[in-house]
Amino acid sequence: MALLKVKFNQKKRVKLAQGLWLMNWFSVFAGILVFSMGLFLKIELRKRSEVMDNSESHFVPNSLILMGILSCAFNGFAGKICYDSLDPAKFAKWKPLLKPYLALCFFFNILIFFVALICFLMRGSLESTLAQGLKNGMKFYRDTDTPGRCFMKKTIDMLQIEFKCCGNNGFKDWFEIQWISNRYLDFSSKEVKDRIKSNVDGRYLVDGVPFSCCNPSSPRPCIQYQVTNNSAHYSYDYQTEELNLWRRGCREALLHYYSSMMSSMGVVVLLVWLFEMSVMVGLRLLHTSLESIANPEDPECESEGWILENSLKDTLKSMLESLKKIGKFNQVEADTEGAEGEEGGKTPAITTVS
């Protein structure tokens, strides 16, 4: 028994073809939207590539761009088929191509669904990328005179100001690295000497943060040096008082920003996938309804359309049997080749008569 069998007359077939033609062009615009989203995400990731450890995060935008291009191509082609199906003479040239095309559409929709899933599942990979990238970026913050790293200070400062964040996981991350360049340190000062000597690696560590960590909304002037020294500031307790520094780490801020963006894109791609699935089902019904016309010379006669010629159970069973036949055929070929090799390798016996 065929799956989702529907009876069609000429009027219904024309309406289906016209509706599918319109839906395919909507799908072309949806493909342009997916392509645009991928391009936008790629640009946003490239803006902050200096604080990302690897290029794995570009897998999502690259996939969206590819799916957008393929969607435009597939649906543009399907629109042409639907338009030509209104004329039996024009439709005849597409008949041999429709089955392979529908198979390609099926795999294409699987890919779209996979891309939608990775939009939701890339959070873990993105988090590790940002964590390592920000850690390296903070280490290079002081290298304003080093070629290839001189831009890092500006990048980190602009990032902390724009996303209202401080450090990797929080402002205390700045206490663990030397973020002040040696050129701005007075090595004749006792305080500087003592701080460098007290550190195993000979680094100048302070309980301070860059100016970009300061919250301008705070009524108190920014305390960016001696943050943990209560006696250095009047009426101040860093453990209980609301500090005028950004509390949130930049990793969390960027992760939230990109995750929200990719989740929204994932929802859009899922909607596009549902739309593409409905177009594929409609195209299959149109294909089978046109193929099953009993009298091709009478286009007004009734016909039947279906999704699968047999039930889902029978279709899966026949597919498994076909796969088994292919496997057996390959095995027989391999055995035949082995037997021929053995026969060729045998040396004929030579009998000598004395």
CSV table of C-alpha atoms in Angstrom, one decimal:
chain,number,residue,atom,x,y,z
A,1,MET,CA,0.0,0.0,0.0
A,2,ALA,CA,1.4,3.4,-1.0
A,3,LEU,CA,2.2,6.0,1.6
A,4,LEU,CA,0.1,9.1,1.6
A,5,LYS,CA,-1.7,8.3,-1.7
A,6,VAL,CA,-3.7,11.3,-3.1
A,7,LYS,CA,-6.0,11.4,-6.1
A,8,PHE,CA,-5.4,14.3,-8.6
A,9,ASN,CA,-7.3,15.7,-11.5
A,10,GLN,CA,-5.9,18.3,-14.0
A,11,LYS,CA,-7.0,21.2,-11.8
A,12,LYS,CA,-5.4,19.9,-8.7
A,13,ARG,CA,-2.2,19.1,-10.5
A,14,VAL,CA,-2.0,22.6,-11.9
A,15,LYS,CA,-2.7,24.1,-8.4
A,16,LEU,CA,0.0,21.9,-6.9
A,17,ALA,CA,2.5,22.9,-9.5
A,18,GLN,CA,1.8,26.6,-9.2
A,19,GLY,CA,1.9,26.4,-5.4
A,20,LEU,CA,5.2,24.6,-5.5
A,21,TRP,CA,6.6,27.1,-7.9
A,22,LEU,CA,5.8,29.9,-5.5
A,23,MET,CA,7.1,27.9,-2.5
A,24,ASN,CA,10.4,27.2,-4.3
A,25,TRP,CA,11.0,30.9,-4.9
A,26,PHE,CA,10.2,31.6,-1.2
A,27,SER,CA,12.8,28.9,-0.5
A,28,VAL,CA,15.3,30.8,-2.7
A,29,PHE,CA,14.8,33.9,-0.5
A,30,ALA,CA,15.2,31.7,2.6
A,31,GLY,CA,18.5,30.4,1.2
A,32,ILE,CA,19.6,34.0,0.7
A,33,LEU,CA,18.7,34.6,4.4
A,34,VAL,CA,20.7,31.6,5.5
A,35,PHE,CA,23.7,32.7,3.4
A,36,SER,CA,23.4,36.2,4.9
A,37,MET,CA,23.3,34.9,8.4
A,38,GLY,CA,26.4,32.8,7.8
A,39,LEU,CA,28.2,35.8,6.3
A,40,PHE,CA,27.2,38.0,9.3
A,41,LEU,CA,28.4,35.4,11.8
A,42,LYS,CA,31.7,34.9,10.0
A,43,ILE,CA,32.3,38.7,10.0
A,44,GLU,CA,31.5,38.8,13.8
A,45,LEU,CA,33.9,36.0,14.5
A,46,ARG,CA,36.6,37.5,12.4
A,47,LYS,CA,36.3,40.8,14.4
A,48,ARG,CA,37.5,39.0,17.5
A,49,SER,CA,39.7,36.3,15.9
A,50,GLU,CA,42.7,37.6,18.0
A,51,VAL,CA,41.0,36.3,21.2
A,52,MET,CA,40.0,32.9,19.7
A,53,ASP,CA,42.4,30.0,19.8
A,54,ASN,CA,41.5,28.2,16.6
A,55,SER,CA,39.4,28.3,13.5
A,56,GLU,CA,36.9,25.6,14.6
A,57,SER,CA,34.3,28.2,15.4
A,58,HIS,CA,34.1,29.1,11.7
A,59,PHE,CA,32.6,25.7,10.9
A,60,VAL,CA,29.1,27.0,11.7
A,61,PRO,CA,29.2,30.2,9.5
A,62,ASN,CA,30.9,28.2,6.6
A,63,SER,CA,28.2,25.6,6.8
A,64,LEU,CA,25.5,28.2,6.8
A,65,ILE,CA,27.0,29.9,3.8
A,66,LEU,CA,27.3,26.6,1.9
A,67,MET,CA,23.7,25.6,2.8
A,68,GLY,CA,22.4,29.0,1.6
A,69,ILE,CA,24.1,28.7,-1.8
A,70,LEU,CA,22.9,25.1,-2.2
A,71,SER,CA,19.4,26.1,-1.2
A,72,CYS,CA,19.2,28.8,-3.8
A,73,ALA,CA,20.5,26.4,-6.5
A,74,PHE,CA,18.2,23.5,-5.6
A,75,ASN,CA,15.1,25.5,-5.2
A,76,GLY,CA,15.7,27.6,-8.3
A,77,PHE,CA,16.0,24.3,-10.3
A,78,ALA,CA,12.9,22.9,-8.6
A,79,GLY,CA,11.0,26.1,-9.5
A,80,LYS,CA,11.9,25.6,-13.2
A,81,ILE,CA,10.7,22.0,-13.0
A,82,CYS,CA,7.4,23.0,-11.4
A,83,TYR,CA,6.8,25.7,-14.0
A,84,ASP,CA,7.5,23.3,-16.9
A,85,SER,CA,5.2,20.6,-15.4
A,86,LEU,CA,2.3,22.7,-16.5
A,87,ASP,CA,3.2,21.8,-20.0
A,88,PRO,CA,3.4,17.9,-20.6
A,89,ALA,CA,5.8,18.4,-23.6
A,90,LYS,CA,8.2,20.5,-21.5
A,91,PHE,CA,7.9,18.2,-18.5
A,92,ALA,CA,8.9,15.1,-20.5
A,93,LYS,CA,12.5,16.2,-20.6
A,94,TRP,CA,12.7,16.4,-16.8
A,95,LYS,CA,11.2,12.9,-16.1
A,96,PRO,CA,14.6,11.0,-16.1
A,97,LEU,CA,16.1,13.6,-13.8
A,98,LEU,CA,13.4,13.8,-11.1
A,99,LYS,CA,14.2,10.6,-9.2
A,100,PRO,CA,18.0,11.5,-8.8
A,101,TYR,CA,17.0,15.1,-8.0
A,102,LEU,CA,14.6,14.0,-5.3
A,103,ALA,CA,17.3,11.7,-3.8
A,104,LEU,CA,19.7,14.7,-3.7
A,105,CYS,CA,17.0,16.8,-2.1
A,106,PHE,CA,16.6,14.2,0.6
A,107,PHE,CA,20.3,14.2,1.5
A,108,PHE,CA,20.3,18.0,1.2
A,109,ASN,CA,17.5,18.2,3.8
A,110,ILE,CA,19.5,15.9,6.1
A,111,LEU,CA,22.4,18.3,5.8
A,112,ILE,CA,20.2,21.3,6.6
A,113,PHE,CA,19.0,19.5,9.8
A,114,PHE,CA,22.6,18.7,10.8
A,115,VAL,CA,23.6,22.4,10.3
A,116,ALA,CA,20.6,23.5,12.5
A,117,LEU,CA,21.8,21.0,15.2
A,118,ILE,CA,25.4,22.2,15.2
A,119,CYS,CA,24.1,25.8,15.7
A,120,PHE,CA,22.9,24.6,19.1
A,121,LEU,CA,25.7,22.2,19.9
A,122,MET,CA,28.8,24.3,19.2
A,123,ARG,CA,28.7,26.1,22.6
A,124,GLY,CA,31.2,23.7,24.2
A,125,SER,CA,33.8,24.1,21.4
A,126,LEU,CA,33.3,27.8,21.3
A,127,GLU,CA,33.8,28.1,25.1
A,128,SER,CA,37.2,26.3,25.1
A,129,THR,CA,38.3,28.4,22.0
A,130,LEU,CA,37.4,31.6,23.8
A,131,ALA,CA,39.0,30.5,27.1
A,132,GLN,CA,42.4,29.7,25.6
A,133,GLY,CA,42.3,32.7,23.2
A,134,LEU,CA,41.5,35.2,25.9
A,135,LYS,CA,44.2,33.8,28.1
A,136,ASN,CA,46.8,34.2,25.4
A,137,GLY,CA,45.5,37.6,24.5
A,138,MET,CA,45.8,38.8,28.1
A,139,LYS,CA,49.4,37.6,28.2
A,140,PHE,CA,50.3,39.7,25.1
A,141,TYR,CA,48.5,42.8,26.5
A,142,ARG,CA,51.8,44.4,27.5
A,143,ASP,CA,53.6,43.7,24.2
A,144,THR,CA,52.8,47.0,22.7
A,145,ASP,CA,56.3,47.2,21.1
A,146,THR,CA,56.3,43.6,19.7
A,147,PRO,CA,55.5,43.3,16.0
A,148,GLY,CA,52.4,41.2,15.5
A,149,ARG,CA,51.2,41.8,19.1
A,150,CYS,CA,51.2,45.5,19.3
A,151,PHE,CA,47.4,45.7,18.6
A,152,MET,CA,46.5,43.3,21.4
A,153,LYS,CA,46.2,46.0,24.1
A,154,LYS,CA,43.7,48.0,22.0
A,155,THR,CA,41.8,44.8,21.2
A,156,ILE,CA,41.4,43.7,24.8
A,157,ASP,CA,40.5,47.2,26.0
A,158,MET,CA,37.8,47.7,23.3
A,159,LEU,CA,36.5,44.2,24.1
A,160,GLN,CA,36.2,44.9,27.8
A,161,ILE,CA,34.5,48.2,27.2
A,162,GLU,CA,32.1,46.9,24.5
A,163,PHE,CA,31.0,43.8,26.4
A,164,LYS,CA,31.3,45.3,29.9
A,165,CYS,CA,33.5,42.5,31.1
A,166,CYS,CA,36.9,42.1,32.8
A,167,GLY,CA,39.5,39.4,32.4
A,168,ASN,CA,38.9,35.9,31.2
A,169,ASN,CA,36.7,34.5,34.1
A,170,GLY,CA,36.8,37.7,36.2
A,171,PHE,CA,38.9,40.7,37.2
A,172,LYS,CA,41.2,38.7,39.4
A,173,ASP,CA,42.7,37.1,36.3
A,174,TRP,CA,44.7,40.3,35.8
A,175,PHE,CA,46.4,39.7,39.2
A,176,GLU,CA,48.1,36.6,37.8
A,177,ILE,CA,49.8,38.1,34.8
A,178,GLN,CA,52.1,41.0,34.1
A,179,TRP,CA,50.0,43.3,32.0
A,180,ILE,CA,52.2,46.4,32.5
A,181,SER,CA,55.1,46.7,30.0
A,182,ASN,CA,58.6,46.8,31.3
A,183,ARG,CA,59.2,50.1,29.5
A,184,TYR,CA,56.8,51.8,32.0
A,185,LEU,CA,58.4,50.3,35.1
A,186,ASP,CA,61.0,52.2,37.2
A,187,PHE,CA,63.5,49.4,38.0
A,188,SER,CA,65.4,51.7,40.4
A,189,SER,CA,62.3,51.8,42.6
A,190,LYS,CA,62.4,49.5,45.6
A,191,GLU,CA,58.7,48.6,45.3
A,192,VAL,CA,59.2,47.4,41.7
A,193,LYS,CA,62.4,45.4,42.7
A,194,ASP,CA,60.6,43.8,45.6
A,195,ARG,CA,57.6,42.8,43.5
A,196,ILE,CA,59.8,41.2,40.8
A,197,LYS,CA,62.0,39.4,43.3
A,198,SER,CA,59.0,38.1,45.2
A,199,ASN,CA,57.8,36.3,42.0
A,200,VAL,CA,59.4,33.0,40.9
A,201,ASP,CA,59.2,34.0,37.2
A,202,GLY,CA,60.5,37.5,37.8
A,203,ARG,CA,57.2,39.1,36.7
A,204,TYR,CA,55.8,42.4,38.0
A,205,LEU,CA,52.4,41.3,39.4
A,206,VAL,CA,50.0,43.8,41.0
A,207,ASP,CA,46.4,43.6,42.3
A,208,GLY,CA,45.3,46.0,39.6
A,209,VAL,CA,43.4,45.9,36.4
A,210,PRO,CA,43.5,47.9,33.1
A,211,PHE,CA,41.3,51.1,32.9
A,212,SER,CA,38.9,49.3,30.5
A,213,CYS,CA,37.6,47.2,33.4
A,214,CYS,CA,36.1,50.2,35.1
A,215,ASN,CA,32.4,50.6,35.3
A,216,PRO,CA,31.5,54.2,34.3
A,217,SER,CA,28.1,53.9,35.9
A,218,SER,CA,29.7,53.6,39.4
A,219,PRO,CA,29.4,56.8,41.4
A,220,ARG,CA,32.8,56.3,43.0
A,221,PRO,CA,36.0,57.0,41.0
A,222,CYS,CA,37.4,53.8,39.6
A,223,ILE,CA,39.7,51.8,41.9
A,224,GLN,CA,41.9,49.9,39.4
A,225,TYR,CA,45.1,49.7,41.5
A,226,GLN,CA,45.5,48.1,44.9
A,227,VAL,CA,42.0,46.6,44.5
A,228,THR,CA,42.4,44.1,47.4
A,229,ASN,CA,44.1,46.7,49.7
A,230,ASN,CA,41.3,48.1,52.0
A,231,SER,CA,43.7,50.5,53.8
A,232,ALA,CA,44.8,52.1,50.5
A,233,HIS,CA,41.3,53.6,50.0
A,234,TYR,CA,39.0,55.5,52.2
A,235,SER,CA,35.8,53.7,53.4
A,236,TYR,CA,36.5,50.7,51.3
A,237,ASP,CA,36.2,47.0,51.7
A,238,TYR,CA,36.7,45.0,48.5
A,239,GLN,CA,35.1,41.8,49.9
A,240,THR,CA,31.8,43.4,50.9
A,241,GLU,CA,31.5,46.6,48.8
A,242,GLU,CA,30.2,46.6,45.3
A,243,LEU,CA,33.3,47.1,43.3
A,244,ASN,CA,33.2,49.7,40.4
A,245,LEU,CA,34.8,47.1,38.1
A,246,TRP,CA,33.0,44.8,35.7
A,247,ARG,CA,32.2,41.6,37.5
A,248,ARG,CA,31.6,39.4,34.5
A,249,GLY,CA,34.5,37.7,32.7
A,250,CYS,CA,34.9,38.3,28.9
A,251,ARG,CA,34.7,34.6,28.2
A,252,GLU,CA,31.2,34.4,29.6
A,253,ALA,CA,30.1,37.6,27.9
A,254,LEU,CA,31.4,36.5,24.5
A,255,LEU,CA,30.0,33.0,24.9
A,256,HIS,CA,26.6,34.4,25.7
A,257,TYR,CA,26.8,36.8,22.7
A,258,TYR,CA,27.8,34.2,20.2
A,259,SER,CA,25.6,31.4,21.7
A,260,SER,CA,22.5,33.6,21.6
A,261,MET,CA,23.3,34.5,18.0
A,262,MET,CA,23.9,30.9,16.9
A,263,SER,CA,20.8,29.6,18.7
A,264,SER,CA,18.6,32.2,16.9
A,265,MET,CA,20.2,31.2,13.6
A,266,GLY,CA,19.5,27.5,14.5
A,267,VAL,CA,15.8,28.2,15.0
A,268,VAL,CA,15.7,30.0,11.6
A,269,VAL,CA,17.5,27.1,9.9
A,270,LEU,CA,15.1,24.6,11.5
A,271,LEU,CA,12.1,26.6,10.1
A,272,VAL,CA,13.8,26.6,6.7
A,273,TRP,CA,14.3,22.8,7.0
A,274,LEU,CA,10.6,22.3,7.7
A,275,PHE,CA,9.7,24.5,4.7
A,276,GLU,CA,12.2,22.5,2.5
A,277,MET,CA,10.7,19.2,3.6
A,278,SER,CA,7.2,20.4,2.7
A,279,VAL,CA,8.5,21.5,-0.8
A,280,MET,CA,10.2,18.1,-1.3
A,281,VAL,CA,7.0,16.2,-0.3
A,282,GLY,CA,5.0,18.4,-2.7
A,283,LEU,CA,7.4,17.8,-5.5
A,284,ARG,CA,7.3,14.1,-4.9
A,285,LEU,CA,3.5,14.1,-5.1
A,286,LEU,CA,3.6,16.2,-8.3
A,287,HIS,CA,6.2,13.8,-9.8
A,288,THR,CA,4.2,10.6,-9.1
A,289,SER,CA,0.9,12.2,-10.1
A,290,LEU,CA,2.3,13.1,-13.5
A,291,GLU,CA,4.0,9.8,-14.0
A,292,SER,CA,0.9,7.8,-13.1
A,293,ILE,CA,-1.3,9.4,-15.8
A,294,ALA,CA,-2.9,6.5,-17.6
A,295,ASN,CA,-3.3,8.3,-20.9
A,296,PRO,CA,-0.5,10.8,-21.6
A,297,GLU,CA,-2.5,12.1,-24.6
A,298,ASP,CA,-5.3,13.1,-22.3
A,299,PRO,CA,-3.8,15.4,-19.7
A,300,GLU,CA,-7.2,16.0,-18.0
A,301,CYS,CA,-7.6,12.4,-16.8
A,302,GLU,CA,-7.3,11.6,-13.1
A,303,SER,CA,-4.1,10.2,-11.6
A,304,GLU,CA,-2.7,9.2,-8.2
A,305,GLY,CA,0.3,10.6,-6.4
A,306,TRP,CA,2.2,9.2,-3.4
A,307,ILE,CA,5.3,9.7,-1.2
A,308,LEU,CA,6.4,6.1,-1.2
A,309,GLU,CA,5.1,3.5,-3.7
A,310,ASN,CA,4.9,0.9,-0.8
A,311,SER,CA,4.4,1.3,2.9
A,312,LEU,CA,7.4,2.5,5.0
A,313,LYS,CA,8.0,-1.0,6.4
A,314,ASP,CA,8.0,-2.6,2.9
A,315,THR,CA,10.2,0.2,1.5
A,316,LEU,CA,12.8,-0.3,4.3
A,317,LYS,CA,12.6,-4.1,3.8
A,318,SER,CA,13.3,-3.8,0.1
A,319,MET,CA,16.2,-1.3,0.7
A,320,LEU,CA,17.8,-3.8,3.1
A,321,GLU,CA,17.4,-6.6,0.6
A,322,SER,CA,19.0,-4.5,-2.1
A,323,LEU,CA,21.9,-3.8,0.2
A,324,LYS,CA,22.3,-7.5,1.0
A,325,LYS,CA,22.3,-8.3,-2.7
A,326,ILE,CA,25.0,-5.7,-3.4
A,327,GLY,CA,27.0,-7.2,-0.6
A,328,LYS,CA,26.6,-10.7,-1.9
A,329,PHE,CA,27.5,-9.7,-5.4
A,330,ASN,CA,30.7,-8.0,-4.2
A,331,GLN,CA,31.6,-11.1,-2.2
A,332,VAL,CA,31.0,-13.4,-5.2
A,333,GLU,CA,33.2,-11.1,-7.3
A,334,ALA,CA,36.0,-11.2,-4.7
A,335,ASP,CA,35.8,-15.0,-4.4
A,336,THR,CA,35.9,-15.4,-8.2
A,337,GLU,CA,39.0,-13.2,-8.4
A,338,GLY,CA,40.6,-15.2,-5.7
A,339,ALA,CA,39.9,-18.5,-7.4
A,340,GLU,CA,41.3,-17.2,-10.7
A,341,GLY,CA,44.4,-16.0,-8.9
A,342,GLU,CA,44.9,-19.5,-7.3
A,343,GLU,CA,44.5,-21.2,-10.7
A,344,GLY,CA,46.9,-18.8,-12.3
A,345,GLY,CA,49.4,-19.4,-9.6
A,346,LYS,CA,49.5,-23.2,-10.0
A,347,THR,CA,52.5,-24.6,-12.0
A,348,PRO,CA,51.6,-27.5,-14.3
A,349,ALA,CA,53.4,-30.7,-13.5
A,350,ILE,CA,55.9,-31.9,-16.0
A,351,THR,CA,56.5,-35.7,-16.4
A,352,THR,CA,59.7,-36.9,-17.9
A,353,VAL,CA,59.9,-40.3,-19.6
A,354,SER,CA,63.3,-42.0,-19.5
